[in-house]
Tab-separated table of C-alpha atoms in Angstrom:
chain	number	residue	atom	x	y	z
A	10	MET	CA	10.237	-7.429	17.328
A	11	ASP	CA	11.369	-4.236	15.663
A	12	LEU	CA	10.942	-3.673	11.947
A	13	GLU	CA	14.648	-3.951	11.142
A	14	ARG	CA	14.922	-7.359	12.800
A	15	LEU	CA	11.685	-8.457	11.144
A	16	VAL	CA	12.959	-7.602	7.655
A	17	LEU	CA	16.334	-9.196	8.284
A	18	SER	CA	14.809	-12.349	9.761
A	19	VAL	CA	12.179	-12.960	7.071
A	20	SER	CA	14.508	-11.922	4.243
A	21	TYR	CA	13.324	-11.642	0.632
A	22	PRO	CA	10.698	-14.421	0.704
A	23	GLY	CA	9.251	-12.823	3.822
A	24	ILE	CA	8.960	-9.314	2.422
A	25	PHE	CA	7.433	-10.812	-0.719
A	26	ALA	CA	4.886	-12.694	1.419
A	27	ILE	CA	4.029	-9.696	3.616
A	28	VAL	CA	3.220	-7.505	0.602
A	29	LEU	CA	1.380	-10.367	-1.125
A	30	VAL	CA	-0.827	-10.987	1.910
A	31	GLU	CA	-1.420	-7.272	2.488
A	32	THR	CA	-2.696	-6.716	-1.033
A	33	GLY	CA	-4.173	-10.145	-1.784
A	34	PHE	CA	-6.177	-11.019	1.305
A	35	LEU	CA	-8.515	-9.042	3.498
A	36	VAL	CA	-6.388	-9.937	6.522
A	37	GLY	CA	-3.612	-7.656	5.300
A	38	PHE	CA	-4.851	-4.536	7.086
A	39	ALA	CA	-2.574	-5.116	10.065
A	40	LEU	CA	0.580	-5.645	8.032
A	41	PRO	CA	3.287	-2.974	7.811
A	42	GLY	CA	2.910	-1.938	4.102
A	43	ASP	CA	4.482	1.508	3.746
A	44	SER	CA	6.551	0.991	6.899
A	45	LEU	CA	8.001	-2.173	5.404
A	46	LEU	CA	8.995	-0.414	2.177
A	47	ILE	CA	10.667	2.399	4.104
A	48	ALA	CA	12.506	-0.046	6.363
A	49	VAL	CA	13.681	-2.063	3.353
A	50	GLY	CA	14.993	1.085	1.663
A	51	LEU	CA	16.857	2.190	4.771
A	52	LEU	CA	18.340	-1.286	5.316
A	53	ALA	CA	19.471	-1.427	1.697
A	54	ALA	CA	21.129	1.976	2.116
A	55	ALA	CA	23.005	0.544	5.101
A	56	HIS	CA	24.101	-2.436	2.946
A	57	LYS	CA	22.260	-4.909	5.169
A	58	ILE	CA	20.141	-6.272	2.298
A	59	SER	CA	20.390	-6.237	-1.487
A	60	LEU	CA	18.406	-3.389	-3.016
A	61	PRO	CA	17.707	-5.102	-6.386
A	62	LEU	CA	16.502	-8.350	-4.755
A	63	ALA	CA	14.335	-6.445	-2.280
A	64	LEU	CA	12.803	-4.275	-5.023
A	65	PHE	CA	12.016	-7.375	-7.064
A	66	ALA	CA	10.445	-9.201	-4.091
A	67	LEU	CA	8.328	-6.169	-3.172
A	68	PHE	CA	7.112	-5.575	-6.720
A	69	ILE	CA	6.227	-9.210	-7.412
A	70	GLY	CA	4.463	-9.485	-4.042
A	71	SER	CA	2.392	-6.376	-4.704
A	72	PHE	CA	1.546	-7.248	-8.308
A	73	LEU	CA	0.572	-10.852	-7.563
A	74	GLY	CA	-1.262	-9.808	-4.402
A	75	ASN	CA	-3.346	-7.264	-6.296
A	76	ASN	CA	-4.284	-9.876	-8.884
A	77	LEU	CA	-5.136	-12.355	-6.160
A	78	GLY	CA	-7.308	-9.689	-4.518
A	79	TYR	CA	-9.032	-9.068	-7.845
A	80	TRP	CA	-9.757	-12.795	-8.176
A	81	TRP	CA	-11.137	-12.936	-4.623
A	82	GLY	CA	-13.311	-9.903	-5.391
A	83	MET	CA	-14.756	-11.633	-8.450
A	84	ARG	CA	-15.430	-14.792	-6.426
A	85	LEU	CA	-16.816	-13.132	-3.290
A	86	GLY	CA	-18.648	-10.209	-4.861
A	87	PRO	CA	-21.483	-9.118	-2.545
A	88	ALA	CA	-20.169	-11.238	0.327
A	89	LEU	CA	-17.341	-8.707	0.556
A	90	GLU	CA	-19.707	-6.221	2.142
A	91	ARG	CA	-20.442	-8.612	5.006
A	92	ARG	CA	-16.759	-9.259	5.753
A	93	VAL	CA	-15.332	-5.727	5.781
A	94	ARG	CA	-16.157	-2.744	7.959
A	95	ARG	CA	-18.640	-0.656	6.025
A	96	GLU	CA	-16.781	2.655	6.418
A	97	GLU	CA	-13.531	1.158	5.081
A	98	LEU	CA	-15.296	-0.390	2.111
A	99	GLU	CA	-17.060	2.911	1.458
A	100	LYS	CA	-13.649	4.632	1.209
A	101	ALA	CA	-12.682	2.229	-1.567
A	102	TYR	CA	-16.003	2.720	-3.393
A	103	ALA	CA	-15.670	6.503	-3.017
A	104	LEU	CA	-12.199	6.319	-4.536
A	105	PHE	CA	-13.666	4.426	-7.506
A	106	ARG	CA	-16.535	6.908	-7.896
A	107	ARG	CA	-14.169	9.852	-7.819
A	108	PHE	CA	-11.300	8.523	-9.937
A	109	GLY	CA	-12.749	5.576	-11.862
A	110	VAL	CA	-10.205	2.944	-12.815
A	111	LEU	CA	-7.412	5.346	-11.874
A	112	ALA	CA	-8.314	4.403	-8.295
A	113	ILE	CA	-6.303	1.252	-8.959
A	114	PHE	CA	-3.303	3.447	-9.667
A	115	ILE	CA	-3.841	5.611	-6.567
A	116	ALA	CA	-4.801	2.877	-4.070
A	117	PRO	CA	-1.322	1.613	-3.122
A	118	TRP	CA	-0.564	4.987	-1.586
A	119	VAL	CA	-3.573	4.844	0.765
A	120	PRO	CA	-3.279	2.409	3.696
A	121	VAL	CA	-6.257	0.057	4.171
A	122	VAL	CA	-7.691	1.181	0.822
A	123	ARG	CA	-4.689	-0.480	-0.860
A	124	ALA	CA	-5.967	-3.830	0.463
A	125	LEU	CA	-9.589	-3.183	-0.548
A	126	VAL	CA	-9.320	-1.753	-4.061
A	127	PRO	CA	-8.273	-5.006	-5.792
A	128	PHE	CA	-11.300	-6.727	-4.213
A	129	VAL	CA	-13.619	-3.901	-5.242
A	130	ALA	CA	-12.166	-3.947	-8.780
A	131	GLY	CA	-12.905	-7.667	-9.035
A	132	ALA	CA	-16.341	-7.372	-7.428
A	133	THR	CA	-17.331	-4.581	-9.825
A	134	ARG	CA	-15.957	-6.561	-12.784
A	135	ILE	CA	-13.481	-3.994	-14.075
A	136	PRO	CA	-12.008	-5.715	-17.152
A	137	TRP	CA	-9.062	-7.816	-16.026
A	138	PRO	CA	-6.652	-6.712	-18.822
A	139	ARG	CA	-7.174	-3.078	-17.802
A	140	PHE	CA	-6.709	-4.009	-14.144
A	141	VAL	CA	-3.470	-5.880	-14.913
A	142	VAL	CA	-1.956	-2.907	-16.740
A	143	LEU	CA	-2.953	-0.412	-14.054
A	144	THR	CA	-1.881	-2.639	-11.173
A	145	PHE	CA	1.435	-3.376	-12.891
A	146	PHE	CA	2.304	0.303	-12.991
A	147	SER	CA	0.796	1.143	-9.604
A	148	SER	CA	2.683	-1.732	-7.942
A	149	LEU	CA	5.862	-0.660	-9.672
A	150	LEU	CA	5.506	2.978	-8.666
A	151	TRP	CA	4.510	2.246	-5.062
A	152	THR	CA	7.078	-0.442	-4.234
A	153	GLN	CA	9.985	1.012	-6.167
A	154	GLY	CA	9.168	4.670	-5.527
A	155	LEU	CA	8.768	4.522	-1.761
A	156	THR	CA	11.618	2.052	-1.254
A	157	LEU	CA	14.019	4.028	-3.446
A	158	LEU	CA	13.065	7.276	-1.732
A	159	ALA	CA	13.903	5.700	1.649
A	160	TYR	CA	17.092	4.266	0.146
A	161	TYR	CA	18.322	7.645	-1.091
A	162	VAL	CA	17.426	9.382	2.171
A	163	GLY	CA	19.254	6.596	3.992
A	164	ARG	CA	22.317	7.153	1.793
A	165	LEU	CA	22.268	10.881	2.600
A	166	ILE	CA	21.901	10.326	6.352
A	167	PRO	CA	24.152	7.500	7.578
A	168	ASP	CA	22.801	5.112	10.244
A	169	LEU	CA	19.232	6.287	9.659
A	170	GLU	CA	18.039	2.656	9.667
A	171	LYS	CA	18.644	2.667	13.441
A	172	TYR	CA	15.893	5.265	13.757
A	173	VAL	CA	13.343	3.695	11.437
A	174	TYR	CA	10.506	4.271	13.907
A	175	LEU	CA	11.312	7.975	14.149
A	176	VAL	CA	11.348	8.173	10.362
A	177	LEU	CA	7.958	6.445	10.230
A	178	LEU	CA	6.575	8.729	12.939
A	179	ALA	CA	7.809	11.773	11.004
A	180	GLY	CA	6.152	10.401	7.866
A	181	ALA	CA	2.873	9.832	9.691
A	182	LEU	CA	3.014	13.331	11.154
A	183	PHE	CA	3.691	14.736	7.682
A	184	GLY	CA	0.651	12.843	6.341
A	185	VAL	CA	-1.557	14.206	9.119
A	186	LEU	CA	-0.337	17.741	8.487
A	187	MET	CA	-0.993	17.364	4.753
A	188	GLY	CA	-4.539	16.119	5.401
A	189	LEU	CA	-5.368	18.685	8.076
A	190	PRO	CA	-6.299	21.556	5.702
A	191	ARG	CA	-8.721	19.288	3.837
A	192	LEU	CA	-10.309	18.124	7.084
A	193	LEU	CA	-10.686	21.712	8.283
A	194	ARG	CA	-12.282	22.770	4.970
A	195	ARG	CA	-14.710	19.848	5.152
A	196	ARG	CA	-15.688	20.673	8.737
A	197	GLN	CA	-16.136	24.344	7.824
A	198	ALA	CA	-18.327	23.375	4.855
A	199	GLU	CA	-20.440	21.137	7.103
A	200	LYS	CA	-20.935	23.985	9.603
A	201	SER	CA	-22.003	26.406	6.875
A	202	GLU	CA	-24.701	24.043	5.550
């Protein structure tokens, strides 16, 4: 099933549930995340779904999912390390070491890490009021920002929703190209050691 048909068939409760599961349970790694937000924005630009309802469903799903993930992290704690691939969990811990609680604000923009950071925040007992404030704004910025960006691009380029996979491929290629200089610098630094 293509992404457009998926969004249209599951409607607002479905997009809410997809984002909730992606951010609130460790099984969310395989869910569409960023792709879903882009598809929703493009479909709203084509007047196939309501933009305000979709934005609301996405935000509430992300915010509640993050808080659910935090709760699971508090409950599971050390058991988290046995259930998640070590290298993925290490990415989340590294994000916390580098950025502190701001990792909560950055995490939604990083696939896989977005699903882990709420668990890590709960497991490391970051104060819940601080987590709620940061996750409120990070959920708002991620869901509304990415969806609205896709919406406005979709308004500029008619029928773009028909090419959602090409848009996603272009976005992935852009991400790889943006990360390539950092990877090359890291490899060069490793060779010089």
